[in-house]
mmCIF file of N, CA and C in Angstrom:
data_model
loop_
_atom_site.group_PDB
_atom_site.id
_atom_site.type_symbol
_atom_site.label_atom_id
_atom_site.label_comp_id
_atom_site.label_asym_id
_atom_site.label_seq_id
_atom_site.Cartn_x
_atom_site.Cartn_y
_atom_site.Cartn_z
ATOM 1 N N MET A 1 118.864 42.794 87.189
ATOM 2 C CA MET A 1 120.140 42.107 87.960
ATOM 3 C C MET A 1 119.291 40.936 87.065
ATOM 4 N N GLN A 2 120.158 40.458 86.284
ATOM 5 C CA GLN A 2 120.139 39.286 85.765
ATOM 6 C C GLN A 2 120.305 37.775 86.620
ATOM 7 N N THR A 3 119.558 37.157 86.475
ATOM 8 C CA THR A 3 120.253 36.268 87.265
ATOM 9 C C THR A 3 120.314 34.950 86.414
ATOM 10 N N PRO A 4 121.449 34.604 86.526
ATOM 11 C CA PRO A 4 121.813 33.300 85.055
ATOM 12 C C PRO A 4 121.415 32.221 85.368
ATOM 13 N N VAL A 5 121.019 31.914 84.428
ATOM 14 C CA VAL A 5 119.741 30.373 84.769
ATOM 15 C C VAL A 5 120.936 29.120 84.272
ATOM 16 N N ASN A 6 122.248 29.693 84.263
ATOM 17 C CA ASN A 6 123.315 28.563 84.074
ATOM 18 C C ASN A 6 123.345 27.960 85.668
ATOM 19 N N PRO A 7 123.206 26.401 85.357
ATOM 20 C CA PRO A 7 123.541 25.407 86.595
ATOM 21 C C PRO A 7 124.301 25.740 87.194
ATOM 22 N N SER A 8 125.712 26.187 86.741
ATOM 23 C CA SER A 8 126.874 25.963 87.845
ATOM 24 C C SER A 8 126.709 27.432 88.071
ATOM 25 N N ASN A 9 126.076 27.906 87.757
ATOM 26 C CA ASN A 9 126.233 29.967 88.413
ATOM 27 C C ASN A 9 125.049 30.454 89.189
ATOM 28 N N VAL A 10 124.600 29.396 89.680
ATOM 29 C CA VAL A 10 122.797 29.340 90.372
ATOM 30 C C VAL A 10 123.059 31.043 91.548
ATOM 31 N N PRO A 11 122.772 31.634 91.597
ATOM 32 C CA PRO A 11 122.283 33.282 92.002
ATOM 33 C C PRO A 11 121.900 32.770 93.758
ATOM 34 N N THR A 12 122.467 33.399 94.583
ATOM 35 C CA THR A 12 122.563 32.853 96.024
ATOM 36 C C THR A 12 121.737 34.504 96.616
ATOM 37 N N PRO A 13 121.084 34.338 97.695
ATOM 38 C CA PRO A 13 120.878 35.561 98.621
ATOM 39 C C PRO A 13 122.314 36.982 98.640
ATOM 40 N N SER A 14 122.928 36.126 98.652
ATOM 41 C CA SER A 14 124.705 36.811 98.893
ATOM 42 C C SER A 14 124.716 37.868 97.611
ATOM 43 N N THR A 15 124.595 37.387 96.165
ATOM 44 C CA THR A 15 125.196 37.569 95.423
ATOM 45 C C THR A 15 124.062 38.686 94.780
ATOM 46 N N VAL A 16 123.026 38.290 95.283
ATOM 47 C CA VAL A 16 121.772 39.133 94.875
ATOM 48 C C VAL A 16 122.011 40.583 95.426
ATOM 49 N N LEU A 17 122.424 40.206 97.310
ATOM 50 C CA LEU A 17 122.686 41.239 97.874
ATOM 51 C C LEU A 17 123.637 42.283 96.973
ATOM 52 N N GLN A 18 124.741 41.652 96.980
ATOM 53 C CA GLN A 18 125.911 42.782 96.572
ATOM 54 C C GLN A 18 125.826 43.469 94.674
ATOM 55 N N GLN A 19 124.697 42.441 94.586
ATOM 56 C CA GLN A 19 124.725 43.650 92.717
ATOM 57 C C GLN A 19 123.116 44.900 93.545
ATOM 58 N N ALA A 20 122.355 44.438 94.838
ATOM 59 C CA ALA A 20 121.990 45.572 94.827
ATOM 60 C C ALA A 20 122.435 46.662 95.556
ATOM 61 N N GLN A 21 123.504 45.986 96.627
ATOM 62 C CA GLN A 21 124.470 47.251 96.825
ATOM 63 C C GLN A 21 125.253 48.425 95.830
ATOM 64 N N ALA A 22 125.878 47.466 95.051
ATOM 65 C CA ALA A 22 126.215 47.873 93.756
ATOM 66 C C ALA A 22 125.833 49.466 93.250
ATOM 67 N N ILE A 23 124.129 49.235 92.668
ATOM 68 C CA ILE A 23 123.277 50.090 92.493
ATOM 69 C C ILE A 23 123.193 50.943 93.356
ATOM 70 N N ALA A 24 123.378 50.003 94.603
ATOM 71 C CA ALA A 24 122.456 51.311 95.748
ATOM 72 C C ALA A 24 122.470 52.997 95.323
ATOM 73 N N ALA A 25 123.728 52.885 95.628
ATOM 74 C CA ALA A 25 125.011 54.310 95.038
ATOM 75 C C ALA A 25 124.170 55.392 93.918
ATOM 76 N N TYR A 26 123.066 54.535 93.109
ATOM 77 C CA TYR A 26 122.592 55.563 91.901
ATOM 78 C C TYR A 26 121.103 55.563 92.724
ATOM 79 N N PRO A 27 120.429 56.209 93.653
ATOM 80 C CA PRO A 27 119.557 56.432 94.308
ATOM 81 C C PRO A 27 117.764 56.407 92.659
ATOM 82 N N GLN A 28 118.214 57.321 91.808
ATOM 83 C CA GLN A 28 117.369 57.553 90.882
ATOM 84 C C GLN A 28 117.195 55.920 90.220
ATOM 85 N N THR A 29 117.824 54.924 90.301
ATOM 86 C CA THR A 29 118.167 53.789 89.642
ATOM 87 C C THR A 29 116.993 52.662 91.110
ATOM 88 N N ASN A 30 116.571 51.600 89.732
ATOM 89 C CA ASN A 30 115.712 50.310 90.348
ATOM 90 C C ASN A 30 115.865 49.226 89.636
ATOM 91 N N ALA A 31 116.871 48.515 90.637
ATOM 92 C CA ALA A 31 116.480 47.135 89.950
ATOM 93 C C ALA A 31 115.540 46.300 90.007
ATOM 94 N N VAL A 32 115.698 45.574 88.842
ATOM 95 C CA VAL A 32 114.542 44.325 88.517
ATOM 96 C C VAL A 32 115.312 43.207 88.333
ATOM 97 N N ALA A 33 115.261 42.160 89.209
ATOM 98 C CA ALA A 33 115.879 40.730 89.700
ATOM 99 C C ALA A 33 114.786 40.073 88.847
ATOM 100 N N ARG A 34 116.055 39.181 88.287
ATOM 101 C CA ARG A 34 114.615 38.157 87.405
ATOM 102 C C ARG A 34 114.980 37.036 88.536
ATOM 103 N N VAL A 35 113.965 36.312 88.943
ATOM 104 C CA VAL A 35 114.467 35.103 90.023
ATOM 105 C C VAL A 35 114.509 33.868 89.151
ATOM 106 N N PRO A 36 114.665 32.843 89.718
ATOM 107 C CA PRO A 36 114.960 31.459 88.502
ATOM 108 C C PRO A 36 114.150 30.989 88.486
ATOM 109 N N MET A 37 112.783 30.839 89.369
ATOM 110 C CA MET A 37 111.522 30.279 89.456
ATOM 111 C C MET A 37 110.568 30.779 90.291
ATOM 112 N N GLY A 38 109.224 31.164 90.082
ATOM 113 C CA GLY A 38 108.529 31.790 91.133
ATOM 114 C C GLY A 38 107.652 31.144 91.614
ATOM 115 N N HIS A 39 107.411 29.791 91.336
ATOM 116 C CA HIS A 39 106.508 28.692 91.112
ATOM 117 C C HIS A 39 106.571 27.918 92.503
ATOM 118 N N GLY A 40 105.390 27.669 93.208
ATOM 119 C CA GLY A 40 105.511 26.576 94.293
ATOM 120 C C GLY A 40 106.594 26.998 95.156
ATOM 121 N N HIS A 41 106.613 26.068 96.373
ATOM 122 C CA HIS A 41 107.779 26.558 97.611
ATOM 123 C C HIS A 41 108.515 27.482 97.310
ATOM 124 N N VAL A 42 109.938 26.439 96.562
ATOM 125 C CA VAL A 42 111.132 27.302 96.415
ATOM 126 C C VAL A 42 110.521 28.836 95.739
ATOM 127 N N GLY A 43 109.801 28.710 94.708
ATOM 128 C CA GLY A 43 109.519 30.031 94.039
ATOM 129 C C GLY A 43 109.104 31.152 94.960
ATOM 130 N N GLN A 44 108.295 30.829 95.825
ATOM 131 C CA GLN A 44 107.870 31.846 96.962
ATOM 132 C C GLN A 44 108.707 32.125 97.593
ATOM 133 N N ALA A 45 109.841 30.783 98.105
ATOM 134 C CA ALA A 45 110.788 31.323 99.145
ATOM 135 C C ALA A 45 111.826 32.590 98.312
ATOM 136 N N LEU A 46 111.988 31.868 97.209
ATOM 137 C CA LEU A 46 112.652 32.900 96.302
ATOM 138 C C LEU A 46 112.562 34.179 96.447
ATOM 139 N N ILE A 47 110.971 34.600 95.718
ATOM 140 C CA ILE A 47 110.872 35.641 96.062
ATOM 141 C C ILE A 47 110.944 36.458 97.301
ATOM 142 N N LYS A 48 110.697 35.744 98.191
ATOM 143 C CA LYS A 48 110.801 36.718 99.746
ATOM 144 C C LYS A 48 111.988 36.951 100.258
ATOM 145 N N GLN A 49 113.409 36.025 99.639
ATOM 146 C CA GLN A 49 114.471 36.559 99.747
ATOM 147 C C GLN A 49 114.992 37.096 99.577
ATOM 148 N N TYR A 50 114.673 37.850 97.567
ATOM 149 C CA TYR A 50 115.034 39.212 96.890
ATOM 150 C C TYR A 50 113.753 40.003 97.868
ATOM 151 N N LEU A 51 112.744 39.684 98.627
ATOM 152 C CA LEU A 51 112.305 41.049 98.324
ATOM 153 C C LEU A 51 112.775 41.680 100.066
ATOM 154 N N ASP A 52 113.154 40.743 100.791
ATOM 155 C CA ASP A 52 113.875 40.889 102.537
ATOM 156 C C ASP A 52 114.637 41.809 102.003
ATOM 157 N N LEU A 53 115.478 41.271 100.832
ATOM 158 C CA LEU A 53 116.917 41.874 100.595
ATOM 159 C C LEU A 53 116.780 43.688 99.986
ATOM 160 N N GLY A 54 115.663 43.755 99.912
ATOM 161 C CA GLY A 54 115.825 45.176 99.636
ATOM 162 C C GLY A 54 115.046 45.348 98.168
ATOM 163 N N ILE A 55 115.084 44.437 96.888
ATOM 164 C CA ILE A 55 114.433 44.187 96.098
ATOM 165 C C ILE A 55 113.099 44.255 96.264
ATOM 166 N N GLN A 56 112.663 45.446 95.009
ATOM 167 C CA GLN A 56 111.087 45.808 94.932
ATOM 168 C C GLN A 56 110.497 45.438 93.857
ATOM 169 N N THR A 57 111.260 45.462 92.632
ATOM 170 C CA THR A 57 110.449 44.809 91.014
ATOM 171 C C THR A 57 111.102 43.551 91.065
ATOM 172 N N VAL A 58 110.319 42.639 90.624
ATOM 173 C CA VAL A 58 111.193 41.012 90.258
ATOM 174 C C VAL A 58 110.201 40.659 89.070
ATOM 175 N N LEU A 59 110.885 39.892 88.076
ATOM 176 C CA LEU A 59 110.296 39.414 87.014
ATOM 177 C C LEU A 59 110.794 38.130 87.273
ATOM 178 N N VAL A 60 109.078 37.426 87.121
ATOM 179 C CA VAL A 60 109.334 36.282 86.947
ATOM 180 C C VAL A 60 108.969 35.557 85.557
ATOM 181 N N PRO A 61 110.187 34.847 85.267
ATOM 182 C CA PRO A 61 109.949 33.598 83.935
ATOM 183 C C PRO A 61 108.608 32.500 84.143
ATOM 184 N N MET A 62 108.390 32.120 83.195
ATOM 185 C CA MET A 62 107.448 30.949 83.101
ATOM 186 C C MET A 62 105.452 31.135 83.860
ATOM 187 N N VAL A 63 105.562 32.289 83.361
ATOM 188 C CA VAL A 63 104.060 32.449 84.338
ATOM 189 C C VAL A 63 102.836 31.825 82.350
ATOM 190 N N ASP A 64 102.354 30.785 83.471
ATOM 191 C CA ASP A 64 101.435 30.110 82.321
ATOM 192 C C ASP A 64 99.698 30.663 82.560
ATOM 193 N N THR A 65 99.102 30.169 83.669
ATOM 194 C CA THR A 65 97.628 30.765 83.551
ATOM 195 C C THR A 65 98.005 32.310 84.875
ATOM 196 N N PRO A 66 96.726 32.722 85.081
ATOM 197 C CA PRO A 66 96.750 33.483 85.802
ATOM 198 C C PRO A 66 97.049 33.447 86.886
ATOM 199 N N GLU A 67 96.087 31.977 87.391
ATOM 200 C CA GLU A 67 96.191 31.100 88.909
ATOM 201 C C GLU A 67 97.376 31.399 89.108
ATOM 202 N N GLN A 68 98.432 30.986 88.289
ATOM 203 C CA GLN A 68 100.597 31.216 88.630
ATOM 204 C C GLN A 68 100.362 32.540 88.998
ATOM 205 N N ALA A 69 100.227 33.638 88.256
ATOM 206 C CA ALA A 69 100.274 35.002 88.488
ATOM 207 C C ALA A 69 99.584 35.196 90.054
ATOM 208 N N ALA A 70 98.572 34.747 90.214
ATOM 209 C CA ALA A 70 97.931 35.452 91.374
ATOM 210 C C ALA A 70 98.945 34.562 92.506
ATOM 211 N N GLU A 71 99.246 33.259 92.219
ATOM 212 C CA GLU A 71 100.174 33.199 93.538
ATOM 213 C C GLU A 71 101.688 33.495 93.840
ATOM 214 N N VAL A 72 101.849 34.332 92.501
ATOM 215 C CA VAL A 72 103.227 35.708 92.471
ATOM 216 C C VAL A 72 102.728 36.263 93.489
ATOM 217 N N VAL A 73 102.175 36.660 92.861
ATOM 218 C CA VAL A 73 101.324 38.084 93.969
ATOM 219 C C VAL A 73 101.193 37.732 95.090
ATOM 220 N N ARG A 74 100.507 36.836 95.928
ATOM 221 C CA ARG A 74 100.018 36.783 96.981
ATOM 222 C C ARG A 74 102.191 35.995 97.991
ATOM 223 N N SER A 75 102.972 35.712 97.233
ATOM 224 C CA SER A 75 103.963 35.309 97.800
ATOM 225 C C SER A 75 104.916 37.164 98.225
ATOM 226 N N MET A 76 104.228 38.488 97.253
ATOM 227 C CA MET A 76 105.018 39.310 97.424
ATOM 228 C C MET A 76 104.754 40.202 97.577
ATOM 229 N N ARG A 77 103.815 39.549 98.602
ATOM 230 C CA ARG A 77 101.733 40.816 99.944
ATOM 231 C C ARG A 77 102.272 40.105 101.307
ATOM 232 N N TYR A 78 102.573 41.306 102.090
ATOM 233 C CA TYR A 78 101.466 41.110 103.512
ATOM 234 C C TYR A 78 100.727 40.348 103.401
ATOM 235 N N PRO A 79 100.434 39.984 104.451
ATOM 236 C CA PRO A 79 98.962 39.304 105.072
ATOM 237 C C PRO A 79 97.889 41.106 105.461
ATOM 238 N N PRO A 80 96.997 40.969 105.059
ATOM 239 C CA PRO A 80 95.790 39.612 104.988
ATOM 240 C C PRO A 80 96.089 39.116 103.091
ATOM 241 N N GLY A 81 96.704 40.029 102.046
ATOM 242 C CA GLY A 81 96.343 39.584 101.003
ATOM 243 C C GLY A 81 97.616 38.503 100.469
ATOM 244 N N GLY A 82 98.745 38.361 101.606
ATOM 245 C CA GLY A 82 99.576 37.545 100.933
ATOM 246 C C GLY A 82 99.794 36.596 101.640
ATOM 247 N N VAL A 83 101.077 36.032 101.472
ATOM 248 C CA VAL A 83 102.275 34.982 102.894
ATOM 249 C C VAL A 83 103.342 35.602 102.956
ATOM 250 N N ARG A 84 103.252 36.473 102.212
ATOM 251 C CA ARG A 84 105.279 37.239 102.801
ATOM 252 C C ARG A 84 105.273 36.875 104.754
ATOM 253 N N GLY A 85 106.275 36.918 105.130
ATOM 254 C CA GLY A 85 106.459 36.543 106.471
ATOM 255 C C GLY A 85 106.787 37.332 107.005
ATOM 256 N N MET A 86 106.947 38.093 108.061
ATOM 257 C CA MET A 86 106.955 39.092 108.705
ATOM 258 C C MET A 86 108.297 38.970 109.795
ATOM 259 N N GLY A 87 109.212 39.783 109.437
ATOM 260 C CA GLY A 87 110.502 39.692 110.266
ATOM 261 C C GLY A 87 111.400 40.604 110.215
ATOM 262 N N GLY A 88 112.316 41.311 110.814
ATOM 263 C CA GLY A 88 113.183 41.995 111.202
ATOM 264 C C GLY A 88 114.092 41.221 109.364
ATOM 265 N N ALA A 89 114.031 42.309 108.651
ATOM 266 C CA ALA A 89 115.485 42.542 107.018
ATOM 267 C C ALA A 89 116.529 43.491 106.710
ATOM 268 N N ARG A 90 116.890 43.536 106.075
ATOM 269 C CA ARG A 90 117.358 44.260 105.409
ATOM 270 C C ARG A 90 116.408 45.034 104.274
ATOM 271 N N ALA A 91 115.659 44.900 103.813
ATOM 272 C CA ALA A 91 114.111 45.172 102.964
ATOM 273 C C ALA A 91 113.407 46.547 104.211
ATOM 274 N N SER A 92 113.165 46.224 106.115
ATOM 275 C CA SER A 92 112.562 47.133 106.713
ATOM 276 C C SER A 92 113.637 47.976 107.518
ATOM 277 N N ARG A 93 115.005 47.350 107.017
ATOM 278 C CA ARG A 93 116.401 48.406 107.795
ATOM 279 C C ARG A 93 116.173 47.724 109.830
ATOM 280 N N TRP A 94 115.688 45.951 109.632
ATOM 281 C CA TRP A 94 115.729 45.192 110.623
ATOM 282 C C TRP A 94 115.039 45.703 111.784
ATOM 283 N N GLY A 95 113.860 46.106 110.845
ATOM 284 C CA GLY A 95 113.068 46.349 112.163
ATOM 285 C C GLY A 95 113.091 48.416 112.779
ATOM 286 N N ARG A 96 114.194 49.193 111.937
ATOM 287 C CA ARG A 96 114.057 50.027 112.251
ATOM 288 C C ARG A 96 113.017 51.390 110.925
ATOM 289 N N TYR A 97 112.187 50.792 110.112
ATOM 290 C CA TYR A 97 111.653 50.949 109.621
ATOM 291 C C TYR A 97 110.014 50.841 110.051
ATOM 292 N N PRO A 98 109.662 51.582 110.662
ATOM 293 C CA PRO A 98 108.159 50.438 111.452
ATOM 294 C C PRO A 98 107.126 50.713 110.459
ATOM 295 N N ARG A 99 107.013 51.562 109.458
ATOM 296 C CA ARG A 99 105.255 51.517 108.238
ATOM 297 C C ARG A 99 106.006 50.677 107.640
ATOM 298 N N TYR A 100 107.210 50.379 107.164
ATOM 299 C CA TYR A 100 107.540 48.636 106.533
ATOM 300 C C TYR A 100 106.423 47.990 106.201
ATOM 301 N N TYR A 101 105.477 47.667 106.775
ATOM 302 C CA TYR A 101 105.303 46.545 106.436
ATOM 303 C C TYR A 101 103.819 46.745 105.955
ATOM 304 N N LEU A 102 103.354 48.017 106.347
ATOM 305 C CA LEU A 102 101.856 48.780 106.198
ATOM 306 C C LEU A 102 102.542 49.530 104.546
ATOM 307 N N GLU A 103 103.168 49.748 103.840
ATOM 308 C CA GLU A 103 103.578 49.961 103.171
ATOM 309 C C GLU A 103 104.041 49.774 101.757
ATOM 310 N N ALA A 104 104.743 48.413 102.450
ATOM 311 C CA ALA A 104 106.228 47.399 101.533
ATOM 312 C C ALA A 104 105.223 46.862 100.238
ATOM 313 N N ASN A 105 103.390 46.935 100.604
ATOM 314 C CA ASN A 105 102.386 46.212 99.620
ATOM 315 C C ASN A 105 102.752 46.734 98.107
ATOM 316 N N ASP A 106 102.655 48.047 98.552
ATOM 317 C CA ASP A 106 102.546 49.216 97.475
ATOM 318 C C ASP A 106 103.272 50.063 96.822
ATOM 319 N N GLN A 107 104.563 49.327 97.252
ATOM 320 C CA GLN A 107 106.128 49.368 96.733
ATOM 321 C C GLN A 107 106.677 48.441 95.556
ATOM 322 N N VAL A 108 105.937 47.499 95.928
ATOM 323 C CA VAL A 108 106.970 46.703 94.806
ATOM 324 C C VAL A 108 106.008 46.099 93.633
ATOM 325 N N CYS A 109 106.668 45.865 92.959
ATOM 326 C CA CYS A 109 106.142 46.030 91.184
ATOM 327 C C CYS A 109 106.707 43.849 91.250
ATOM 328 N N LEU A 110 105.484 43.527 90.186
ATOM 329 C CA LEU A 110 105.983 42.438 89.641
ATOM 330 C C LEU A 110 105.707 42.186 88.428
ATOM 331 N N LEU A 111 106.987 41.586 87.505
ATOM 332 C CA LEU A 111 106.954 41.438 85.875
ATOM 333 C C LEU A 111 106.608 40.051 86.009
ATOM 334 N N VAL A 112 105.525 39.535 84.909
ATOM 335 C CA VAL A 112 105.871 38.033 84.512
ATOM 336 C C VAL A 112 106.401 38.047 82.829
ATOM 337 N N ARG A 113 107.075 37.022 83.024
ATOM 338 C CA ARG A 113 107.782 36.357 81.548
ATOM 339 C C ARG A 113 106.527 35.467 80.703
ATOM 340 N N VAL A 114 105.778 35.239 80.015
ATOM 341 C CA VAL A 114 105.325 34.411 79.000
ATOM 342 C C VAL A 114 106.426 34.333 77.877
ATOM 343 N N GLU A 115 105.948 32.778 78.206
ATOM 344 C CA GLU A 115 106.878 32.219 77.673
ATOM 345 C C GLU A 115 106.220 30.803 76.801
ATOM 346 N N THR A 116 105.337 30.468 77.372
ATOM 347 C CA THR A 116 104.675 29.005 76.308
ATOM 348 C C THR A 116 103.597 29.244 75.434
ATOM 349 N N ARG A 117 103.414 28.553 74.643
ATOM 350 C CA ARG A 117 101.666 28.843 73.964
ATOM 351 C C ARG A 117 100.600 28.729 74.669
ATOM 352 N N GLU A 118 100.732 27.814 75.843
ATOM 353 C CA GLU A 118 99.477 28.375 77.319
ATOM 354 C C GLU A 118 99.738 29.641 77.809
ATOM 355 N N ALA A 119 100.512 30.053 77.692
ATOM 356 C CA ALA A 119 100.745 31.885 78.020
ATOM 357 C C ALA A 119 100.115 32.143 77.462
ATOM 358 N N LEU A 120 100.729 32.068 76.526
ATOM 359 C CA LEU A 120 100.284 33.338 75.247
ATOM 360 C C LEU A 120 98.815 33.072 74.919
ATOM 361 N N ASP A 121 98.179 32.074 75.222
ATOM 362 C CA ASP A 121 95.980 31.722 75.198
ATOM 363 C C ASP A 121 96.062 32.702 76.533
ATOM 364 N N ASN A 122 96.922 32.446 77.290
ATOM 365 C CA ASN A 122 95.797 33.298 78.922
ATOM 366 C C ASN A 122 96.427 34.299 79.087
ATOM 367 N N LEU A 123 97.263 34.992 77.948
ATOM 368 C CA LEU A 123 97.702 36.575 78.313
ATOM 369 C C LEU A 123 96.928 38.166 78.541
ATOM 370 N N ASP A 124 95.775 37.394 78.230
ATOM 371 C CA ASP A 124 94.882 38.847 78.707
ATOM 372 C C ASP A 124 94.284 38.549 80.378
ATOM 373 N N ALA A 125 94.166 37.220 80.758
ATOM 374 C CA ALA A 125 94.431 36.956 81.870
ATOM 375 C C ALA A 125 95.505 37.280 82.704
ATOM 376 N N ILE A 126 96.524 36.650 82.534
ATOM 377 C CA ILE A 126 97.707 37.055 83.044
ATOM 378 C C ILE A 126 97.631 38.517 83.676
ATOM 379 N N ALA A 127 97.560 39.538 82.417
ATOM 380 C CA ALA A 127 97.686 40.395 82.425
ATOM 381 C C ALA A 127 97.083 41.483 83.257
ATOM 382 N N ALA A 128 95.631 40.863 83.621
ATOM 383 C CA ALA A 128 94.493 41.560 84.227
ATOM 384 C C ALA A 128 94.656 40.957 85.588
ATOM 385 N N THR A 129 95.459 40.212 85.801
ATOM 386 C CA THR A 129 95.668 39.742 87.500
ATOM 387 C C THR A 129 95.963 40.910 88.202
ATOM 388 N N ASP A 130 94.964 41.123 89.773
ATOM 389 C CA ASP A 130 95.495 42.427 90.181
ATOM 390 C C ASP A 130 97.272 41.706 90.996
ATOM 391 N N GLY A 131 97.947 42.476 90.533
ATOM 392 C CA GLY A 131 98.804 42.596 91.151
ATOM 393 C C GLY A 131 100.025 42.499 90.335
ATOM 394 N N VAL A 132 99.836 42.200 89.546
ATOM 395 C CA VAL A 132 100.811 41.588 87.932
ATOM 396 C C VAL A 132 101.250 43.581 87.306
ATOM 397 N N ASP A 133 102.057 43.636 87.219
ATOM 398 C CA ASP A 133 102.385 45.240 86.954
ATOM 399 C C ASP A 133 102.996 45.287 85.368
ATOM 400 N N GLY A 134 103.306 44.392 84.834
ATOM 401 C CA GLY A 134 103.809 44.263 83.639
ATOM 402 C C GLY A 134 104.258 42.857 83.149
ATOM 403 N N VAL A 135 103.810 42.606 81.942
ATOM 404 C CA VAL A 135 104.373 41.484 81.138
ATOM 405 C C VAL A 135 105.517 41.268 80.417
ATOM 406 N N PHE A 136 106.538 40.453 79.858
ATOM 407 C CA PHE A 136 107.036 40.480 78.783
ATOM 408 C C PHE A 136 106.853 39.351 78.619
ATOM 409 N N ILE A 137 107.728 39.245 77.431
ATOM 410 C CA ILE A 137 107.389 37.890 76.044
ATOM 411 C C ILE A 137 108.665 37.424 76.359
ATOM 412 N N GLY A 138 108.615 36.755 76.144
ATOM 413 C CA GLY A 138 110.010 35.342 76.312
ATOM 414 C C GLY A 138 109.944 34.940 74.918
ATOM 415 N N PRO A 139 110.317 35.570 73.455
ATOM 416 C CA PRO A 139 110.412 35.027 71.879
ATOM 417 C C PRO A 139 110.926 33.360 71.659
ATOM 418 N N ALA A 140 112.224 33.323 72.343
ATOM 419 C CA ALA A 140 112.912 32.458 72.208
ATOM 420 C C ALA A 140 112.449 30.667 72.850
ATOM 421 N N ASP A 141 112.204 31.071 74.429
ATOM 422 C CA ASP A 141 111.016 30.239 74.710
ATOM 423 C C ASP A 141 109.837 29.906 73.668
ATOM 424 N N LEU A 142 109.242 30.932 73.538
ATOM 425 C CA LEU A 142 108.108 30.991 72.748
ATOM 426 C C LEU A 142 108.290 30.133 71.305
ATOM 427 N N SER A 143 109.262 30.547 70.721
ATOM 428 C CA SER A 143 109.232 29.381 69.373
ATOM 429 C C SER A 143 109.293 28.314 69.625
ATOM 430 N N ALA A 144 109.910 27.782 70.685
ATOM 431 C CA ALA A 144 109.811 26.283 71.221
ATOM 432 C C ALA A 144 108.931 25.544 71.493
ATOM 433 N N SER A 145 108.107 26.134 72.003
ATOM 434 C CA SER A 145 106.624 26.057 72.761
ATOM 435 C C SER A 145 105.680 24.889 71.711
ATOM 436 N N PRO A 146 105.073 23.985 72.432
ATOM 437 C CA PRO A 146 104.273 23.425 71.062
ATOM 438 C C PRO A 146 103.106 24.118 70.909
#
């Protein structure tokens, strides 16, 4: 699922949920949701919202360093390895799936986008970050990077 970067069409949890429900009819399909950002408190909150909606694979743009990648990993994990909050949500079937919190860390997938010269210089370290499952190269943004 591509969340647009157009400022007049910012994705909301309800639009992400609608898209997730539309593909739920295809059980062999796993959505990849691109969050608008993944860094800092706002980025962590967005990632947590997507995961709470039931999204398992998240694509995060503009990851420049292994430290940023590790921060994103922590936002996708429950304690002790992360900062994802406990609470009933759609992903855990509002608490009806009691093992969800024990199994969720192994069910999420993090894809990051390398889109700057700095990120390209750190590519090996970003890819080696525990919890990063894949790296995409953003050629358009990379071409504009000094």
